[in-house]
XYZ file of C-alpha atoms in Angstrom:
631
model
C 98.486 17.110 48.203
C 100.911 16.222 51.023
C 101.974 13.566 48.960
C 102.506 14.900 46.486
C 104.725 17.725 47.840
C 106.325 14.697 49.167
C 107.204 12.836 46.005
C 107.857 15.806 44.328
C 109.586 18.478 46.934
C 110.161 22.336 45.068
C 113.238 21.714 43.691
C 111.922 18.511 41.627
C 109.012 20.632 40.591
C 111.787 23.506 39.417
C 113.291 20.995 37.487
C 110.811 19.958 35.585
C 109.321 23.021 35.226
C 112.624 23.831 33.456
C 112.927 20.789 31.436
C 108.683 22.000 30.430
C 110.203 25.450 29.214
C 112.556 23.944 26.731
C 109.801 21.381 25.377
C 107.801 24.525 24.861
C 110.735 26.375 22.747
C 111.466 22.983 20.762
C 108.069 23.002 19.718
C 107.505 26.435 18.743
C 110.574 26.211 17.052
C 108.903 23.097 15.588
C 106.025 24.986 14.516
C 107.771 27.706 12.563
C 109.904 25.273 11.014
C 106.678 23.782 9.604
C 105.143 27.606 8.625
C 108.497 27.951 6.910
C 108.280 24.958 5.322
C 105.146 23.747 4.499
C 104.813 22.853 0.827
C 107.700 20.550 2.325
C 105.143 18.645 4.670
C 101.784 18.365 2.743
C 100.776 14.909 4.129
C 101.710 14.681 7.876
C 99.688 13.198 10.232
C 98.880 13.625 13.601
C 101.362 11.059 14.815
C 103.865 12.870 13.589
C 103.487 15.498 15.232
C 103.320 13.233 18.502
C 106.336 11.572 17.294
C 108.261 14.870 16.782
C 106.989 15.598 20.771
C 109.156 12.547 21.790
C 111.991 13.598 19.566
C 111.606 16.715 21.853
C 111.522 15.009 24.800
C 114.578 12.939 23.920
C 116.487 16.192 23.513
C 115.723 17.585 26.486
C 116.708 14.695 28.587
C 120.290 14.383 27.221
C 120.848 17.923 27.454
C 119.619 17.646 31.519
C 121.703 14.518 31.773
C 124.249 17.212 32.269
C 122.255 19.714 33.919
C 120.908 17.474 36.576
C 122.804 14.958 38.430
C 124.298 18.460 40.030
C 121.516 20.330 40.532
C 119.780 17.506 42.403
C 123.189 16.454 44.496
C 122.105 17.702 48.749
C 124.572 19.901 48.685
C 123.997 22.488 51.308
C 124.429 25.795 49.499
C 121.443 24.876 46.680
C 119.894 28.024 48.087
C 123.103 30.462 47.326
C 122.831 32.989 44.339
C 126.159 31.945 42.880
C 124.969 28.485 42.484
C 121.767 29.236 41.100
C 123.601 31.767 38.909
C 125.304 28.823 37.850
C 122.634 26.847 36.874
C 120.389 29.365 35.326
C 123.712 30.584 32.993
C 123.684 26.839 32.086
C 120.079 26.392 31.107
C 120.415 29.556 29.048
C 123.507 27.588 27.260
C 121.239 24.893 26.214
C 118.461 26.679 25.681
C 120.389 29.143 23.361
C 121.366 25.926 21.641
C 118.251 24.870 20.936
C 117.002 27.663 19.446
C 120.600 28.750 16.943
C 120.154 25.753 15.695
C 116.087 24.931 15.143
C 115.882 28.786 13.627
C 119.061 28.370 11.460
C 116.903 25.218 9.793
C 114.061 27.500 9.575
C 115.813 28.596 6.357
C 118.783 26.345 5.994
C 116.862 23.137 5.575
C 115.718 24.762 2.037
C 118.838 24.338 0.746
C 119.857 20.918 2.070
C 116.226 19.169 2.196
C 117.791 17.563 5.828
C 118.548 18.513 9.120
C 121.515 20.783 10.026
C 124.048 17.793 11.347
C 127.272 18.514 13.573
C 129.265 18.759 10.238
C 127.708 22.195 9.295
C 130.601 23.098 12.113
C 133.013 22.079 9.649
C 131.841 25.247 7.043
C 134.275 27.469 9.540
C 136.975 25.569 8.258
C 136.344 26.539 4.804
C 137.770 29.733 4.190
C 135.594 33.083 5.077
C 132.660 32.106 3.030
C 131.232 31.989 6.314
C 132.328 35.254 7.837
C 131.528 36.859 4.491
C 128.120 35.603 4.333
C 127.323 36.890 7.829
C 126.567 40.572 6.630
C 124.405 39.261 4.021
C 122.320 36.650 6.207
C 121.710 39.315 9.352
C 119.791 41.495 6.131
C 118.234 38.822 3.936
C 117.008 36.794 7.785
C 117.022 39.459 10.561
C 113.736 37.532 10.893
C 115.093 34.702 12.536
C 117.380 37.171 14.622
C 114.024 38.560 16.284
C 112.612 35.586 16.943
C 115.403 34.290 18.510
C 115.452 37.058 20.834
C 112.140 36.935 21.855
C 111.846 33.021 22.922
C 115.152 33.788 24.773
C 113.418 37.066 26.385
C 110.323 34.668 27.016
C 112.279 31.460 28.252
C 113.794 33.995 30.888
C 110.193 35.163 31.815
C 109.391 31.633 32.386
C 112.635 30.678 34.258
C 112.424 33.477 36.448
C 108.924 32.213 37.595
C 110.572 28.929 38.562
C 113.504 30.609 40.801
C 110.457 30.718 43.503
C 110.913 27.220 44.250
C 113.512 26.850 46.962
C 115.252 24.098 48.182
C 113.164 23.921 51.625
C 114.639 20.786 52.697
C 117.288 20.945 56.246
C 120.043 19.420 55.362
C 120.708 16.130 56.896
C 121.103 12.637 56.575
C 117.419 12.305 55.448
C 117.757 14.788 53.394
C 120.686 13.580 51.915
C 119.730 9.750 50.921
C 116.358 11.289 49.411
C 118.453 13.721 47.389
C 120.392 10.364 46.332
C 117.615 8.880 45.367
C 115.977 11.512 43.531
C 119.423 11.304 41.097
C 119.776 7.657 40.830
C 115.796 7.401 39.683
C 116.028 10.766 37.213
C 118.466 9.557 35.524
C 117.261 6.247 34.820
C 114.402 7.316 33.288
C 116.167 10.004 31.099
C 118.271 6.909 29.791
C 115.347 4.753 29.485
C 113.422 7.943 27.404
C 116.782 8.616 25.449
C 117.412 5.258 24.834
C 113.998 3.550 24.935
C 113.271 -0.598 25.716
C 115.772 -1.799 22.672
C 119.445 -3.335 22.324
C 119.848 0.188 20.450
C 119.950 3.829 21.281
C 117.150 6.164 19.464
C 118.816 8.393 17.137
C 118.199 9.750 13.698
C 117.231 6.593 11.660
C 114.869 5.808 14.382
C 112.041 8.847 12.936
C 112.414 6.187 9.630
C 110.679 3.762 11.511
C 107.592 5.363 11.972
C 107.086 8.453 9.109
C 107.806 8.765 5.675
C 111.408 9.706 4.330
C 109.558 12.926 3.344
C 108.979 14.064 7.120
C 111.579 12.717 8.762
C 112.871 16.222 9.051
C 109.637 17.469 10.760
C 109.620 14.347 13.008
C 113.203 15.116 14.187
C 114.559 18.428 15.923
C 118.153 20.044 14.738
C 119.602 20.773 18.352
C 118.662 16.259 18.533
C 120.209 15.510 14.881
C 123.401 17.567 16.057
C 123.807 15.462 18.744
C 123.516 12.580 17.909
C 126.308 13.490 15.133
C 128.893 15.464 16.890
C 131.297 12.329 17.590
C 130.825 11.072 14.165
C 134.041 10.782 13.110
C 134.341 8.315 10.551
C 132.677 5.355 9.284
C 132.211 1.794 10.159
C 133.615 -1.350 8.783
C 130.441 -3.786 7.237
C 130.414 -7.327 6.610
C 128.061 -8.033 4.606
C 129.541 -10.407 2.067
C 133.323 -12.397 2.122
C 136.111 -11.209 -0.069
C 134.988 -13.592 -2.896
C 131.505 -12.839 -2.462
C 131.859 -9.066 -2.944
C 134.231 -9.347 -6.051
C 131.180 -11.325 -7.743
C 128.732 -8.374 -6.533
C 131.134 -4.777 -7.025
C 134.038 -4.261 -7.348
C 135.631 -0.426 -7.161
C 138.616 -1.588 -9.041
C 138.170 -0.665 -13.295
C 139.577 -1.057 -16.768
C 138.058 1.079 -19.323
C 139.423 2.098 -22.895
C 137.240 0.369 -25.329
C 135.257 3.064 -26.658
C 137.950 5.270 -27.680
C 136.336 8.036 -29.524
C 139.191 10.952 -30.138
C 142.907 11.100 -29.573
C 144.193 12.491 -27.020
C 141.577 15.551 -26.638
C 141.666 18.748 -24.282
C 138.687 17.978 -21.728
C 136.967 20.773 -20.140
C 134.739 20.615 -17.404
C 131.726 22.464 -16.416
C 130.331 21.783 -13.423
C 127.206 24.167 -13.051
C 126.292 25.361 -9.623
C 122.849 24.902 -8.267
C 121.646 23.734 -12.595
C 119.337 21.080 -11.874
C 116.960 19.876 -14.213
C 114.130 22.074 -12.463
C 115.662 25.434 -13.727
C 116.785 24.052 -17.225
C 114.395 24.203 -20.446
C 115.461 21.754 -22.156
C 113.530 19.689 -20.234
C 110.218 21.426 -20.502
C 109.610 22.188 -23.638
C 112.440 25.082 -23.700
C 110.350 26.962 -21.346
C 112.649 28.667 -19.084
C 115.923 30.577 -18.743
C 118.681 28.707 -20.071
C 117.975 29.464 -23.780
C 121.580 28.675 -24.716
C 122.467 25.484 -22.417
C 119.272 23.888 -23.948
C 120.738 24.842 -27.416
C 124.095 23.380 -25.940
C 122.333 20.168 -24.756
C 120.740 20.156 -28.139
C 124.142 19.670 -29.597
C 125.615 17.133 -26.991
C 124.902 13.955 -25.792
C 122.496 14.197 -22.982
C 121.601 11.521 -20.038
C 117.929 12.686 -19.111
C 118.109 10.403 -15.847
C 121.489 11.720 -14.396
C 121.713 11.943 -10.715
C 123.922 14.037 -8.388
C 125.574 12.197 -5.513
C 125.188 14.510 -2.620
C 123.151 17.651 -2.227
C 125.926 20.040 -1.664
C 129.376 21.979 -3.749
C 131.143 20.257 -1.492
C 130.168 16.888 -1.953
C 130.078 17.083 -5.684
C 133.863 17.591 -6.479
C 135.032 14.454 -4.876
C 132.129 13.001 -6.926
C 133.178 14.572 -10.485
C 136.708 14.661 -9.886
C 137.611 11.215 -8.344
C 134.781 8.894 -8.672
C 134.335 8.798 -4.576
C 130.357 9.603 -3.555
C 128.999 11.038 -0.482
C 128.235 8.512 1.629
C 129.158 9.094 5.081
C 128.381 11.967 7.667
C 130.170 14.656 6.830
C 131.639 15.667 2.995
C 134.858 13.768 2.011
C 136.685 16.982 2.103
C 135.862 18.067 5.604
C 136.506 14.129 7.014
C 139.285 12.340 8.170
C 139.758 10.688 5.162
C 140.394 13.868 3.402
C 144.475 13.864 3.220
C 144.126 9.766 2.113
C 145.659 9.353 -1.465
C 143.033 9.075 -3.701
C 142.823 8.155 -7.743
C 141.655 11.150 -9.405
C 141.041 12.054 -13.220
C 144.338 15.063 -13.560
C 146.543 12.565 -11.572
C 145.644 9.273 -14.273
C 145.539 11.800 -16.994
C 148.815 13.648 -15.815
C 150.315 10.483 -16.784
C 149.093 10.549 -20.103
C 150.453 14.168 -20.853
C 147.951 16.182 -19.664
C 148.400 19.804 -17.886
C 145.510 20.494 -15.306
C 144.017 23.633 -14.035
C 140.797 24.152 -11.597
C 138.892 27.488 -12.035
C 136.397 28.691 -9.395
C 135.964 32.433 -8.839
C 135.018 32.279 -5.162
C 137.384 33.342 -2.355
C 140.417 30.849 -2.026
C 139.752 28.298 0.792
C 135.902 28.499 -0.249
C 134.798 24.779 0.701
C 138.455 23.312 0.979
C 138.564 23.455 -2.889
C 141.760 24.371 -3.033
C 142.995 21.959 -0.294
C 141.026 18.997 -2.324
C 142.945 20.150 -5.657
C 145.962 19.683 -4.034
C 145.333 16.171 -3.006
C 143.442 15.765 -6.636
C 147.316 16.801 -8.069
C 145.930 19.738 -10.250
C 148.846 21.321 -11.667
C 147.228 24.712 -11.243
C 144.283 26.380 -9.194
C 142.912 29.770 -10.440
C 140.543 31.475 -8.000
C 139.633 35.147 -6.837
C 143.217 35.646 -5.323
C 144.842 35.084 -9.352
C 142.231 36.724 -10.170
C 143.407 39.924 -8.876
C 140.790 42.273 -9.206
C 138.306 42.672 -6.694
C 136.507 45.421 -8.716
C 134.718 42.472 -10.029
C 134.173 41.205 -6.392
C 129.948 40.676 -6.142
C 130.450 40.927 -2.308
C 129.939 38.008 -0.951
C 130.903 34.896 -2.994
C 133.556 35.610 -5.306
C 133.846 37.291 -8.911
C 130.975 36.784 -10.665
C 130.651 34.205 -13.644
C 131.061 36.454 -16.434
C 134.180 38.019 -15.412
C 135.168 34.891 -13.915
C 134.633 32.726 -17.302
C 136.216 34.853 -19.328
C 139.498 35.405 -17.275
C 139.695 31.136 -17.602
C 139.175 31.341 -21.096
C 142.115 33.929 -20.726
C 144.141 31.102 -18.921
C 142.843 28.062 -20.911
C 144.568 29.573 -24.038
C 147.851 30.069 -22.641
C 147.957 25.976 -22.256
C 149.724 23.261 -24.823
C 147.329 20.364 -25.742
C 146.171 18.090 -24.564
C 145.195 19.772 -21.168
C 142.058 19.181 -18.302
C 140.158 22.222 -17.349
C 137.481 22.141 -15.160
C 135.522 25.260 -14.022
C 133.207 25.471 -11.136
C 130.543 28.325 -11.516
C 129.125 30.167 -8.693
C 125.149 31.287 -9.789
C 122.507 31.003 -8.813
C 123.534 31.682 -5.055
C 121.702 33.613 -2.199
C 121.769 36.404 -2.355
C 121.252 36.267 -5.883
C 123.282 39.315 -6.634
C 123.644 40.637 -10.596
C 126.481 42.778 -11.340
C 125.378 46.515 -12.069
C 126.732 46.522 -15.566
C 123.796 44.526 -16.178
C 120.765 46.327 -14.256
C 117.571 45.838 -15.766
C 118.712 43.611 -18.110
C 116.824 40.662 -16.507
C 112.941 40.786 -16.254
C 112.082 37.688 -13.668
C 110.620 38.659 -10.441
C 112.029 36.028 -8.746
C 116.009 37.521 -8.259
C 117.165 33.957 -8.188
C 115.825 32.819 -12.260
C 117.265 36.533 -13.020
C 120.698 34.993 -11.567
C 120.377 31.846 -13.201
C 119.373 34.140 -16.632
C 122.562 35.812 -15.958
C 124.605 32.647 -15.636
C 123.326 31.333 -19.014
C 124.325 34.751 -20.587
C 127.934 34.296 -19.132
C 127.918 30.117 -20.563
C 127.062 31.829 -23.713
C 129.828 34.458 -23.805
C 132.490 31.581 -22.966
C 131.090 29.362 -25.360
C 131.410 32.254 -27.765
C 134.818 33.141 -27.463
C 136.021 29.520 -27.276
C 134.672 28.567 -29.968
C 137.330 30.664 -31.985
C 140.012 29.253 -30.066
C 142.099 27.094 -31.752
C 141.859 24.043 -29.394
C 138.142 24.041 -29.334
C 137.266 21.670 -32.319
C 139.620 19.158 -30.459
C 137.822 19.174 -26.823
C 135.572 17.036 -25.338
C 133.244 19.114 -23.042
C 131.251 17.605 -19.866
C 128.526 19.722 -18.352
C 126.528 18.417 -15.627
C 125.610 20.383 -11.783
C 127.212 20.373 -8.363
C 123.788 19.539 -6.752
C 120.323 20.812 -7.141
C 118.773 24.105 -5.186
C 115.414 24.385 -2.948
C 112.775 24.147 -4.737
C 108.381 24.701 -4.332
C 107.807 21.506 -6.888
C 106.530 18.060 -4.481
C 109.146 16.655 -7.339
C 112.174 18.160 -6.601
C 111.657 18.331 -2.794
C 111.499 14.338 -2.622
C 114.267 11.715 -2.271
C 114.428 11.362 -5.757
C 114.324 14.511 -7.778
C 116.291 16.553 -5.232
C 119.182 14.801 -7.017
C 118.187 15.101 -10.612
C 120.886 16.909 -12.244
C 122.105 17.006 -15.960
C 124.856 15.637 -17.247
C 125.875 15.967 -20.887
C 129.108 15.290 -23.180
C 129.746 17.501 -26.210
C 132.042 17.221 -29.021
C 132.408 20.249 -31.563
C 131.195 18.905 -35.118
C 130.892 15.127 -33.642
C 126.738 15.043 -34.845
C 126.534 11.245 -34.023
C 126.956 11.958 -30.930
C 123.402 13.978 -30.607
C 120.591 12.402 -28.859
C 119.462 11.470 -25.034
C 120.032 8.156 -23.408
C 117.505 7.561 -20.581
C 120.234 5.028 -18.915
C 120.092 5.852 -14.724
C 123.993 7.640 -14.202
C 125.488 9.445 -11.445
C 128.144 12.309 -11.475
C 130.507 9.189 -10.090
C 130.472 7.671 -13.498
C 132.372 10.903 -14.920
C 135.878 9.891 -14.621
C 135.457 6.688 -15.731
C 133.214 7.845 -19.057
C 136.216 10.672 -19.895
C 138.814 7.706 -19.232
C 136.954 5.668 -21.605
C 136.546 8.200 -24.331
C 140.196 8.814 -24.065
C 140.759 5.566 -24.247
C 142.682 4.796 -20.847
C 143.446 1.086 -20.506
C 144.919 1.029 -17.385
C 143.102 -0.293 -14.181
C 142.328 2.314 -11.668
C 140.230 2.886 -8.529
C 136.429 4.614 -8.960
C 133.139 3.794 -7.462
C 131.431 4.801 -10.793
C 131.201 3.174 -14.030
C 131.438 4.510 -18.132
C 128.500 5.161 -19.239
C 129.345 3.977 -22.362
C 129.788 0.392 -21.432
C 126.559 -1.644 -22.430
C 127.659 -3.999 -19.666
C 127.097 -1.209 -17.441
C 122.799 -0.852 -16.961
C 122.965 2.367 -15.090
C 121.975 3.390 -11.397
C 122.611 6.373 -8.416
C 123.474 6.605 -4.698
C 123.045 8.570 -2.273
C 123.018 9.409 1.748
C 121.652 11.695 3.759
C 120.263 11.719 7.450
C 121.274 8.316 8.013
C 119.598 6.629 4.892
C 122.090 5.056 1.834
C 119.511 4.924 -1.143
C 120.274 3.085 -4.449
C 118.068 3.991 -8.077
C 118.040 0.814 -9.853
C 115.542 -0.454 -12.731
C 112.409 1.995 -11.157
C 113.018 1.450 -8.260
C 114.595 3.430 -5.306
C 115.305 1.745 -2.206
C 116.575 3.164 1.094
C 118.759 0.903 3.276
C 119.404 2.313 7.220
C 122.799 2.548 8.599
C 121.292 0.007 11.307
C 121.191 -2.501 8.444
C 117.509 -2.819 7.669
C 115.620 -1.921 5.033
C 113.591 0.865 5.785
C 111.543 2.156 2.424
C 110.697 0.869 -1.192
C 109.153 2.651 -3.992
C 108.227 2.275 -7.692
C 110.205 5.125 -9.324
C 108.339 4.683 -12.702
C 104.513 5.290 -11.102
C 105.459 6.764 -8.123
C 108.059 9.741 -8.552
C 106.529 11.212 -5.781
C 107.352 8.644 -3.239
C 103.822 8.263 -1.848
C 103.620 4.622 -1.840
C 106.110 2.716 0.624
C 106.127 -0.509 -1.447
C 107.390 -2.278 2.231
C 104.325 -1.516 3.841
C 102.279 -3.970 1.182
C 104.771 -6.795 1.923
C 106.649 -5.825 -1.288
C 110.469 -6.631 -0.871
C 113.448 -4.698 -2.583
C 114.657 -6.438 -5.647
C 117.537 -8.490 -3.984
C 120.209 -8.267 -7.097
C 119.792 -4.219 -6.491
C 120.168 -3.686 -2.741
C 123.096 -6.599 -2.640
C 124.760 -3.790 -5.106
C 124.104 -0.938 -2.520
C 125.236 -3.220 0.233
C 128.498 -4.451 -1.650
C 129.246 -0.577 -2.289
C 128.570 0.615 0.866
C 130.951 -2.328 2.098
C 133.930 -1.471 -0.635
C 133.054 2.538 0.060
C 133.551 1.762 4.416
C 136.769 -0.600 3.761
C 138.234 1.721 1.404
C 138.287 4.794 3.316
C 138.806 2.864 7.197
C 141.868 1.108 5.388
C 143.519 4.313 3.129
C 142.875 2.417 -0.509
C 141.374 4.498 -2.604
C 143.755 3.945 -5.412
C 145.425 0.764 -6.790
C 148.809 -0.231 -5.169
């Protein structure tokens, strides 16, 4: 035992003792992530749960990387109150960290199906959505209010208990070069936990490695995946192929215009919040609550395997709107690329005659929408400010869809053919609010299907009324989501159907055009589709491709948590930001993602990830170098 006190005086017993509290807090904070999200996690194991202890551990050595080179310095007032004050206000400050930001996922994580990353900072910057959904969330969650107070009324308990520990040491020269020593050796083995035995630093791709793409969120912690992305500022040039090399491979540069269907047409739009295919019954049999968008897609042509490119409104606009995808950190609009000139469908069509306009109802500034417009070149924005009447106000968001569709349709009639419209819905959306004019009206117990009942009642009404219009028989509509929701189906809570969106075109009285095409498409290929329809026959700059090029065989990318992922002829393969190949599956027998294909020895098919590797090349060079349109 004398040895021990020896090697490991009070205040080194404090200290860890203090490092063991916040362990304990990550991990219950683990453990009601899991309770809150279970039918997320059906097939862990118990490594993970070992693995998601070293994530912990990780954590908590960074954060008293900071924390302890001070408090183990032999400085001789260790012992005063002011400078234990100090230390205790700063344990609290990391401690409070790690539990905002594990709880927030508790709920949060539903939504996005990843992490909470540094760029959830960035929603301050986009408008008050924020500051108006405040009010709302301290109702709906006061849940994970009280349970943050308690662990921060319990890690006091347990903090206090260490403040018994005193620096017993006199202070001398002894004293001193042990105290030295003590520093030197703690924190090389917090950089040798937080950075482990290889040539690189553990971070978020590492939990890849050793779980399935389905529980890499368990494995990892949020206070950890905020780290390790606060200083993520942009992205990286690649290398994978030469200049000549890539141009064989992809090239972001396009010509479209052969399949000219209609001359000069008004183009509308609709981009669908939270529709994916989960909530729509067209595509079960008609069983659910869309009854007139699955009479709509019955009267359009519809792409059954459509993919969104990101998993949030603010990633899909970029998307839609300008043929860029998500693939980087944080959304387009909220990077550093986000004042770069870009090539966008009202600035090519603006040159062809068109008058634009961009309708959402929500407050202006909601998700930089308005800012993006403006670098988009929309002529015109319409949001709750032109509105003007906040009598229709639901509270929270904006003016609800019904009032909101209507006053567009209002607009949309003022404007001389040929002209671009696109309008942005806002339900479903938490809190799932239906105006009172309509009480009662909607049966479902669940208050988000009655929300998405009431957003196919106000489709139906706009449909309605345009459909007298006089421009209507001459417009080429385009419906397709912003991203999907959260969902309780194992289908749409996996890598591949959280993206599975509609998209649909739809020509009044143009019956040829009826039918599904299972081709693999992505909201990306929207500009270029419309550009072909319209028969555009300029080059211009898009990462997508027309759908209605039979050159063109059809897949989807994505990114998320530090994963690109490319779905290409049934199969979906997921390519690491550290270069490697890191998952495989057979899309067509496995839409579940159960099987890693990699682990049997299976390779990717080479054509397919050479394409994800030549885009994410173009995608990195384009933004580092500002050319996202043609010079």
């Amino acid at each position: 035992m004398k040895y021990i006190h020896i090697i490991f005086p009070n205040y080194i017993k404090a200290l860890l003792y203090r490092m063991g509290i916040m362990m304990l807090v990550l991990y219950i904070c683990r453990i009601l992530f899991l309770f809150f999200n279970w039918s997320f996690f059906d097939d862990l194991s118990f490594f993970d749960f070992i693995l998601g202890f070293w994530f912990d551990l990780i954590t908590v050595c960074i954060l008293f990387l900071m924390y302890s080179p001070l408090y183990l310095l032999p400085l001789p007032w260790r012992n005063k109150k002011w400078y234990k004050l100090f230390f205790k206000l700063t344990f609290h400050g990391f401690n409070f960290f790690n539990i905002g930001l594990n709880l927030l996922d508790l709920e949060y994580f539903k939504f996005t199906q990843k992490r909470v990353t540094y760029d959830v900072f960035s929603y301050t910057e986009n408008g008050d959505d924020l500051w108006n959904l405040i009010p709302t969330f301290l109702w709906d969650y006061w849940y994970l209010f009280l349970f943050a107070i308690l662990l921060v009324v319990f890690t006091e308990w347990l903090y206090r208990k260490t403040d018994r520990l005193q620096f017993n040491d006199q202070f001398s020269l002894k004293f001193i070069l042990k105290g030295l020593g003590y520093t030197l050796v703690y924190i090389a083995l917090i950089i040798l936990v937080g950075r482990g035995v290889g040539l690189k630093p553990i971070g978020i791709l590492t939990a890849s490695k050793y779980t399935q793409p389905q529980n890499i969120s368990f494995v990892l912690n949020s206070s950890f995946t905020v780290i390790k992305t606060w200083d993520s500022k942009g992205v990286e040039l690649k290398n994978y192929f030469t200049e000549e090399e890539l141009k064989k491979i992809y090239s972001p540069v396009r010509r479209v215009g052969s399949h000219k269907q209609f001359d000069q047409p008004n183009v509308v739009i609709l981009i669908l919040e939270s529709h994916s295919k989960e909530f729509i019954g067209y595509f079960h049999e008609g069983k659910g609550n869309t009854p007139f968008l699955d009479s709509l897609f019955g009267k359009s042509l519809l792409f059954t395997q459509a993919w969104a490119n990101g998993k949030q409104s603010i990633e899909a606009m970029p998307s839609i709107m300008a043929s860029i995808p998500s693939l980087m950190d944080r959304p387009f609009i909220n990077s550093i690329y986000k004042t770069n000139p870009i090539t966008s469908l009202p600035k090519l069509l603006k040159g062809e005659g068109y008058h634009s306009a961009f309708f959402h109802g929500a407050t202006n500034g909601s998700m930089n929408f308005d800012g993006f417009c403006g670098v988009a070149e929309f002529d015109e924005y319409y949001g709750r400010t032109e509105y003007g009447d906040d009598s229709d106000y639901d509270g929270t968001w904006g003016i609800d869809d019904e009032r909101f569709l209507q006053y567009s349709l209002t607009q949309i009639n003022q404007f001389e053919s040929p002209f671009l419209a696109t309008v942005f819905t806002m339900y479903p959306h938490h809190p799932y609010v239906i105006p009172d004019r309509h009480e009662g009206k909607f049966k479902d117990p669940d208050k988000r299907l009655r929300q998405i009942q009431f957003a196919n009642l106000a489709l139906e009404r706009f449909f309605k009324e345009a459909s007298q219009q006089p421009w209507f028989e001459n417009t080429l509509f385009v419906i397709t989501a912003d991203h999907t929701p959260d969902s309780k189906n194992n289908y749409y809570r996996r890598r591949l159907g959280m993206y599975a969106v509609p998209i649909a075109f739809y020509k009044p009285g143009k019956t040829d055009w009826i039918g599904e095409n299972g081709k693999d498409v992505q909201q990306i290929d929207i500009m270029p589709s419309i550009l072909d329809l319209l028969g555009y026959d300029q080059e211009f700059f898009a990462f997508g491709n027309s759908v209605f090029d039979s050159n063109y065989e059809g897949y989807a990318v994505q990114y998320t948590q530090n994963l690109y992922q490319i779905i290409e002829n049934d199969q979906l393969i997921m390519f690491g930001t550290d270069d490697e190949v890191k998952h495989v599956f057979n899309i067509k027998e496995d839409t579940l993602l159960a099987k890693d294909l990699l682990k049997e020895g299976i390779q990717p098919d080479q054509k397919t990830l050479n394409k994800l590797k030549a885009i994410i090349q173009s995608f990195n060079y384009s933004m580092v170098n500002n050319e996202l349109r043609l010079k």
